[in-house]
Amino acid sequence: MTDQGSFTAWEMRPRGAARHKLFEPLAMRHAGVPLRAHMLDLSVSGALLHAERPPGIGDSVIIELQEFSAAAHVVWVRAKRFGVRFDVPLTETAVRAMLDDGGAGCA
């Protein structure tokens, strides 16, 4: 996927949820196909991911990191980075557990 152009007003809006930086490899499924990606930041509402071939805007993905699994939709793509919004927001406890131990126990 290539650069999708300028950021939209939606992408530039202030975020309500605190973002936590990390660099964690993960598995992602897109259209049933497993893909490798890295999580670059995380919040209760979504995440910033990096992949060699990012899915398209609006695509559904499943993010898997050890015991953690969440359905999400791609909301923007810029080069190899893309933002996802979780279909069901995570709890602060789940986010903290992922930050503390790489995702164990956050299902």
Tab-separated table of N, CA and C in Angstrom:
chain	number	residue	atom	x	y	z
A	1	MET	N	0.868	-1.175	0.000
A	1	MET	CA	0.000	0.000	0.000
A	1	MET	C	0.903	1.223	0.000
A	2	THR	N	0.483	2.212	-0.683
A	2	THR	CA	1.264	3.438	-0.787
A	2	THR	C	0.673	4.521	0.098
A	3	ASP	N	1.385	5.598	0.174
A	3	ASP	CA	0.949	6.752	0.962
A	3	ASP	C	-0.434	7.196	0.497
A	4	GLN	N	-1.325	7.440	1.436
A	4	GLN	CA	-2.697	7.823	1.116
A	4	GLN	C	-2.878	9.338	1.028
A	5	GLY	N	-1.788	10.105	1.058
A	5	GLY	CA	-1.908	11.553	0.907
A	5	GLY	C	-1.908	12.282	2.232
A	6	SER	N	-2.453	13.475	2.227
A	6	SER	CA	-2.473	14.331	3.409
A	6	SER	C	-3.355	13.757	4.503
A	7	PHE	N	-3.049	14.150	5.727
A	7	PHE	CA	-3.893	13.750	6.845
A	7	PHE	C	-5.219	14.480	6.764
A	8	THR	N	-6.291	13.814	7.136
A	8	THR	CA	-7.614	14.431	7.153
A	8	THR	C	-7.818	15.163	8.469
A	9	ALA	N	-8.876	15.950	8.540
A	9	ALA	CA	-9.212	16.645	9.788
A	9	ALA	C	-9.457	15.636	10.898
A	10	TRP	N	-10.058	14.489	10.566
A	10	TRP	CA	-10.321	13.465	11.586
A	10	TRP	C	-9.016	12.955	12.170
A	11	GLU	N	-8.006	12.735	11.318
A	11	GLU	CA	-6.717	12.229	11.785
A	11	GLU	C	-5.970	13.262	12.625
A	12	MET	N	-6.208	14.540	12.375
A	12	MET	CA	-5.494	15.600	13.075
A	12	MET	C	-6.200	16.054	14.350
A	13	ARG	N	-7.374	15.490	14.645
A	13	ARG	CA	-8.120	15.906	15.825
A	13	ARG	C	-7.370	15.503	17.094
A	14	PRO	N	-7.595	16.213	18.185
A	14	PRO	CA	-6.981	15.822	19.449
A	14	PRO	C	-7.500	14.453	19.872
A	15	ARG	N	-6.622	13.655	20.418
A	15	ARG	CA	-7.013	12.327	20.867
A	15	ARG	C	-7.520	12.398	22.292
A	16	GLY	N	-8.584	11.644	22.563
A	16	GLY	CA	-9.133	11.609	23.902
A	16	GLY	C	-8.419	10.622	24.805
A	17	ALA	N	-7.867	9.564	24.218
A	17	ALA	CA	-7.240	8.508	25.014
A	17	ALA	C	-5.724	8.677	25.017
A	18	ALA	N	-5.120	8.436	26.172
A	18	ALA	CA	-3.664	8.513	26.292
A	18	ALA	C	-3.015	7.430	25.441
A	19	ARG	N	-1.957	7.796	24.737
A	19	ARG	CA	-1.199	6.857	23.902
A	19	ARG	C	0.069	6.456	24.638
A	20	HIS	N	0.394	5.165	24.546
A	20	HIS	CA	1.596	4.624	25.185
A	20	HIS	C	2.505	4.081	24.095
A	21	LYS	N	3.727	4.604	24.019
A	21	LYS	CA	4.669	4.153	23.000
A	21	LYS	C	5.237	2.787	23.375
A	22	LEU	N	5.411	1.953	22.346
A	22	LEU	CA	6.058	0.666	22.518
A	22	LEU	C	6.520	0.200	21.151
A	23	PHE	N	7.270	-0.869	21.102
A	23	PHE	CA	7.696	-1.481	19.844
A	23	PHE	C	7.601	-2.978	20.060
A	24	GLU	N	6.470	-3.538	19.652
A	24	GLU	CA	6.167	-4.935	19.952
A	24	GLU	C	5.739	-5.660	18.678
A	25	PRO	N	6.483	-6.725	18.281
A	25	PRO	CA	6.027	-7.510	17.134
A	25	PRO	C	4.718	-8.219	17.463
A	26	LEU	N	3.863	-8.370	16.458
A	26	LEU	CA	2.583	-9.035	16.682
A	26	LEU	C	2.128	-9.725	15.409
A	27	ALA	N	1.138	-10.575	15.555
A	27	ALA	CA	0.481	-11.202	14.410
A	27	ALA	C	-0.798	-10.425	14.145
A	28	MET	N	-1.123	-10.308	12.884
A	28	MET	CA	-2.341	-9.611	12.502
A	28	MET	C	-2.997	-10.441	11.404
A	29	ARG	N	-4.313	-10.506	11.428
A	29	ARG	CA	-5.034	-11.185	10.354
A	29	ARG	C	-5.824	-10.151	9.571
A	30	HIS	N	-5.688	-10.250	8.273
A	30	HIS	CA	-6.421	-9.366	7.367
A	30	HIS	C	-7.040	-10.247	6.294
A	31	ALA	N	-8.360	-10.249	6.205
A	31	ALA	CA	-9.085	-11.106	5.260
A	31	ALA	C	-8.702	-12.570	5.460
A	32	GLY	N	-8.484	-12.960	6.729
A	32	GLY	CA	-8.150	-14.337	7.062
A	32	GLY	C	-6.697	-14.714	6.852
A	33	VAL	N	-5.899	-13.800	6.324
A	33	VAL	CA	-4.492	-14.074	6.036
A	33	VAL	C	-3.624	-13.525	7.168
A	34	PRO	N	-2.746	-14.373	7.753
A	34	PRO	CA	-1.864	-13.872	8.811
A	34	PRO	C	-0.764	-12.974	8.233
A	35	LEU	N	-0.513	-11.863	8.920
A	35	LEU	CA	0.527	-10.915	8.522
A	35	LEU	C	1.357	-10.549	9.740
A	36	ARG	N	2.617	-10.207	9.499
A	36	ARG	CA	3.471	-9.720	10.584
A	36	ARG	C	3.390	-8.199	10.626
A	37	ALA	N	3.390	-7.667	11.833
A	37	ALA	CA	3.347	-6.213	12.012
A	37	ALA	C	4.022	-5.873	13.332
A	38	HIS	N	4.197	-4.604	13.590
A	38	HIS	CA	4.713	-4.105	14.864
A	38	HIS	C	3.750	-3.056	15.398
A	39	MET	N	3.498	-3.114	16.703
A	39	MET	CA	2.695	-2.100	17.372
A	39	MET	C	3.648	-1.011	17.848
A	40	LEU	N	3.367	0.233	17.448
A	40	LEU	CA	4.220	1.362	17.799
A	40	LEU	C	3.647	2.202	18.930
A	41	ASP	N	2.331	2.227	19.051
A	41	ASP	CA	1.710	2.826	20.229
A	41	ASP	C	0.344	2.206	20.441
A	42	LEU	N	-0.173	2.410	21.649
A	42	LEU	CA	-1.394	1.739	22.076
A	42	LEU	C	-2.197	2.655	22.979
A	43	SER	N	-3.518	2.615	22.819
A	43	SER	CA	-4.433	3.283	23.739
A	43	SER	C	-5.647	2.390	23.905
A	44	VAL	N	-6.572	2.794	24.750
A	44	VAL	CA	-7.785	1.997	24.931
A	44	VAL	C	-8.622	1.970	23.658
A	45	SER	N	-8.502	2.982	22.815
A	45	SER	CA	-9.352	3.064	21.626
A	45	SER	C	-8.710	2.556	20.345
A	46	GLY	N	-7.386	2.462	20.295
A	46	GLY	CA	-6.749	2.024	19.067
A	46	GLY	C	-5.249	1.908	19.200
A	47	ALA	N	-4.591	1.749	18.040
A	47	ALA	CA	-3.146	1.555	18.039
A	47	ALA	C	-2.550	2.068	16.738
A	48	LEU	N	-1.262	2.370	16.794
A	48	LEU	CA	-0.472	2.703	15.623
A	48	LEU	C	0.342	1.468	15.292
A	49	LEU	N	0.235	0.990	14.051
A	49	LEU	CA	0.922	-0.220	13.629
A	49	LEU	C	1.810	0.067	12.428
A	50	HIS	N	2.761	-0.833	12.191
A	50	HIS	CA	3.655	-0.758	11.039
A	50	HIS	C	3.691	-2.136	10.402
A	51	ALA	N	3.553	-2.182	9.075
A	51	ALA	CA	3.645	-3.446	8.340
A	51	ALA	C	4.204	-3.169	6.955
A	52	GLU	N	4.871	-4.155	6.383
A	52	GLU	CA	5.406	-4.010	5.033
A	52	GLU	C	4.297	-3.750	4.021
A	53	ARG	N	3.153	-4.412	4.202
A	53	ARG	CA	2.002	-4.220	3.313
A	53	ARG	C	0.766	-3.931	4.156
A	54	PRO	N	0.553	-2.687	4.516
A	54	PRO	CA	-0.597	-2.353	5.359
A	54	PRO	C	-1.920	-2.629	4.642
A	55	PRO	N	-2.947	-2.985	5.407
A	55	PRO	CA	-4.283	-3.108	4.820
A	55	PRO	C	-4.808	-1.728	4.428
A	56	GLY	N	-5.926	-1.694	3.737
A	56	GLY	CA	-6.498	-0.433	3.287
A	56	GLY	C	-7.406	0.212	4.320
A	57	ILE	N	-7.668	1.479	4.133
A	57	ILE	CA	-8.579	2.215	5.007
A	57	ILE	C	-9.944	1.537	4.990
A	58	GLY	N	-10.508	1.322	6.179
A	58	GLY	CA	-11.809	0.681	6.317
A	58	GLY	C	-11.746	-0.829	6.458
A	59	ASP	N	-10.583	-1.430	6.186
A	59	ASP	CA	-10.456	-2.884	6.291
A	59	ASP	C	-10.533	-3.344	7.744
A	60	SER	N	-11.096	-4.522	7.943
A	60	SER	CA	-11.151	-5.158	9.263
A	60	SER	C	-9.887	-5.976	9.468
A	61	VAL	N	-9.340	-5.921	10.673
A	61	VAL	CA	-8.171	-6.722	11.031
A	61	VAL	C	-8.375	-7.308	12.423
A	62	ILE	N	-7.662	-8.390	12.686
A	62	ILE	CA	-7.592	-8.969	14.024
A	62	ILE	C	-6.144	-8.836	14.467
A	63	ILE	N	-5.936	-8.236	15.622
A	63	ILE	CA	-4.602	-8.036	16.171
A	63	ILE	C	-4.391	-9.062	17.272
A	64	GLU	N	-3.264	-9.789	17.194
A	64	GLU	CA	-2.965	-10.835	18.170
A	64	GLU	C	-1.568	-10.627	18.728
A	65	LEU	N	-1.489	-10.581	20.043
A	65	LEU	CA	-0.215	-10.414	20.731
A	65	LEU	C	-0.251	-11.301	21.962
A	66	GLN	N	0.408	-12.453	21.902
A	66	GLN	CA	0.362	-13.463	22.951
A	66	GLN	C	-1.092	-13.794	23.277
A	67	GLU	N	-1.549	-13.547	24.493
A	67	GLU	CA	-2.919	-13.885	24.894
A	67	GLU	C	-3.948	-12.826	24.489
A	68	PHE	N	-3.489	-11.708	23.989
A	68	PHE	CA	-4.364	-10.594	23.611
A	68	PHE	C	-4.845	-10.764	22.174
A	69	SER	N	-6.124	-10.510	21.949
A	69	SER	CA	-6.685	-10.523	20.603
A	69	SER	C	-7.789	-9.471	20.543
A	70	ALA	N	-7.794	-8.667	19.476
A	70	ALA	CA	-8.823	-7.633	19.343
A	70	ALA	C	-9.143	-7.396	17.876
A	71	ALA	N	-10.423	-7.203	17.600
A	71	ALA	CA	-10.868	-6.821	16.260
A	71	ALA	C	-10.762	-5.305	16.143
A	72	ALA	N	-10.382	-4.837	14.960
A	72	ALA	CA	-10.215	-3.402	14.738
A	72	ALA	C	-10.473	-3.082	13.269
A	73	HIS	N	-10.610	-1.790	12.995
A	73	HIS	CA	-10.747	-1.295	11.625
A	73	HIS	C	-9.641	-0.279	11.358
A	74	VAL	N	-9.089	-0.314	10.160
A	74	VAL	CA	-8.049	0.629	9.755
A	74	VAL	C	-8.713	1.978	9.479
A	75	VAL	N	-8.215	3.031	10.134
A	75	VAL	CA	-8.806	4.361	9.965
A	75	VAL	C	-7.935	5.297	9.126
A	76	TRP	N	-6.653	5.019	9.026
A	76	TRP	CA	-5.781	5.792	8.147
A	76	TRP	C	-4.553	4.961	7.798
A	77	VAL	N	-3.942	5.281	6.666
A	77	VAL	CA	-2.712	4.625	6.216
A	77	VAL	C	-1.785	5.699	5.679
A	78	ARG	N	-0.533	5.645	6.080
A	78	ARG	CA	0.479	6.566	5.566
A	78	ARG	C	1.765	5.760	5.416
A	79	ALA	N	2.129	5.462	4.166
A	79	ALA	CA	3.281	4.610	3.855
A	79	ALA	C	3.072	3.249	4.521
A	80	LYS	N	3.999	2.836	5.384
A	80	LYS	CA	3.888	1.525	6.035
A	80	LYS	C	3.266	1.602	7.425
A	81	ARG	N	2.884	2.802	7.839
A	81	ARG	CA	2.235	2.976	9.143
A	81	ARG	C	0.739	3.128	8.945
A	82	PHE	N	-0.010	2.640	9.926
A	82	PHE	CA	-1.462	2.775	9.838
A	82	PHE	C	-2.065	2.755	11.231
A	83	GLY	N	-3.183	3.450	11.357
A	83	GLY	CA	-3.894	3.528	12.624
A	83	GLY	C	-5.128	2.651	12.595
A	84	VAL	N	-5.370	1.973	13.705
A	84	VAL	CA	-6.573	1.155	13.832
A	84	VAL	C	-7.383	1.622	15.030
A	85	ARG	N	-8.693	1.472	14.918
A	85	ARG	CA	-9.606	1.736	16.029
A	85	ARG	C	-10.201	0.395	16.421
A	86	PHE	N	-10.083	0.052	17.707
A	86	PHE	CA	-10.633	-1.212	18.186
A	86	PHE	C	-12.150	-1.191	18.086
A	87	ASP	N	-12.738	-2.315	17.668
A	87	ASP	CA	-14.194	-2.408	17.574
A	87	ASP	C	-14.835	-2.288	18.951
A	88	VAL	N	-14.167	-2.835	19.962
A	88	VAL	CA	-14.587	-2.709	21.360
A	88	VAL	C	-13.396	-2.129	22.115
A	89	PRO	N	-13.526	-0.937	22.697
A	89	PRO	CA	-12.387	-0.339	23.399
A	89	PRO	C	-11.830	-1.265	24.476
A	90	LEU	N	-10.513	-1.191	24.664
A	90	LEU	CA	-9.853	-1.966	25.708
A	90	LEU	C	-10.071	-1.291	27.052
A	91	THR	N	-9.903	-2.044	28.105
A	91	THR	CA	-9.918	-1.455	29.441
A	91	THR	C	-8.522	-0.918	29.742
A	92	GLU	N	-8.440	0.035	30.650
A	92	GLU	CA	-7.129	0.531	31.087
A	92	GLU	C	-6.302	-0.607	31.666
A	93	THR	N	-6.963	-1.553	32.349
A	93	THR	CA	-6.268	-2.705	32.928
A	93	THR	C	-5.617	-3.543	31.833
A	94	ALA	N	-6.332	-3.767	30.727
A	94	ALA	CA	-5.784	-4.544	29.616
A	94	ALA	C	-4.590	-3.825	28.984
A	95	VAL	N	-4.711	-2.517	28.800
A	95	VAL	CA	-3.604	-1.745	28.231
A	95	VAL	C	-2.394	-1.825	29.147
A	96	ARG	N	-2.600	-1.625	30.430
A	96	ARG	CA	-1.497	-1.671	31.391
A	96	ARG	C	-0.830	-3.046	31.385
A	97	ALA	N	-1.622	-4.112	31.320
A	97	ALA	CA	-1.064	-5.466	31.284
A	97	ALA	C	-0.225	-5.672	30.025
A	98	MET	N	-0.682	-5.156	28.896
A	98	MET	CA	0.094	-5.281	27.663
A	98	MET	C	1.414	-4.538	27.769
A	99	LEU	N	1.388	-3.379	28.374
A	99	LEU	CA	2.610	-2.595	28.533
A	99	LEU	C	3.564	-3.261	29.517
A	100	ASP	N	3.004	-3.883	30.557
A	100	ASP	CA	3.830	-4.500	31.592
A	100	ASP	C	4.455	-5.815	31.154
A	101	ASP	N	3.687	-6.636	30.389
A	101	ASP	CA	4.223	-7.960	30.074
A	101	ASP	C	3.999	-8.399	28.633
A	102	GLY	N	3.871	-7.465	27.723
A	102	GLY	CA	3.775	-7.806	26.315
A	102	GLY	C	2.494	-8.471	25.900
A	103	GLY	N	1.426	-8.308	26.685
A	103	GLY	CA	0.132	-8.791	26.251
A	103	GLY	C	-0.413	-9.983	26.990
A	104	ALA	N	0.363	-10.645	27.812
A	104	ALA	CA	-0.135	-11.833	28.498
A	104	ALA	C	-1.316	-11.489	29.384
A	105	GLY	N	-2.363	-12.264	29.265
A	105	GLY	CA	-3.521	-12.110	30.128
A	105	GLY	C	-4.455	-10.985	29.760
A	106	CYS	N	-4.427	-10.499	28.527
A	106	CYS	CA	-5.262	-9.358	28.151
A	106	CYS	C	-6.393	-9.727	27.216
A	107	ALA	N	-6.788	-10.936	27.167
A	107	ALA	CA	-7.842	-11.347	26.226
A	107	ALA	C	-9.150	-10.661	26.542
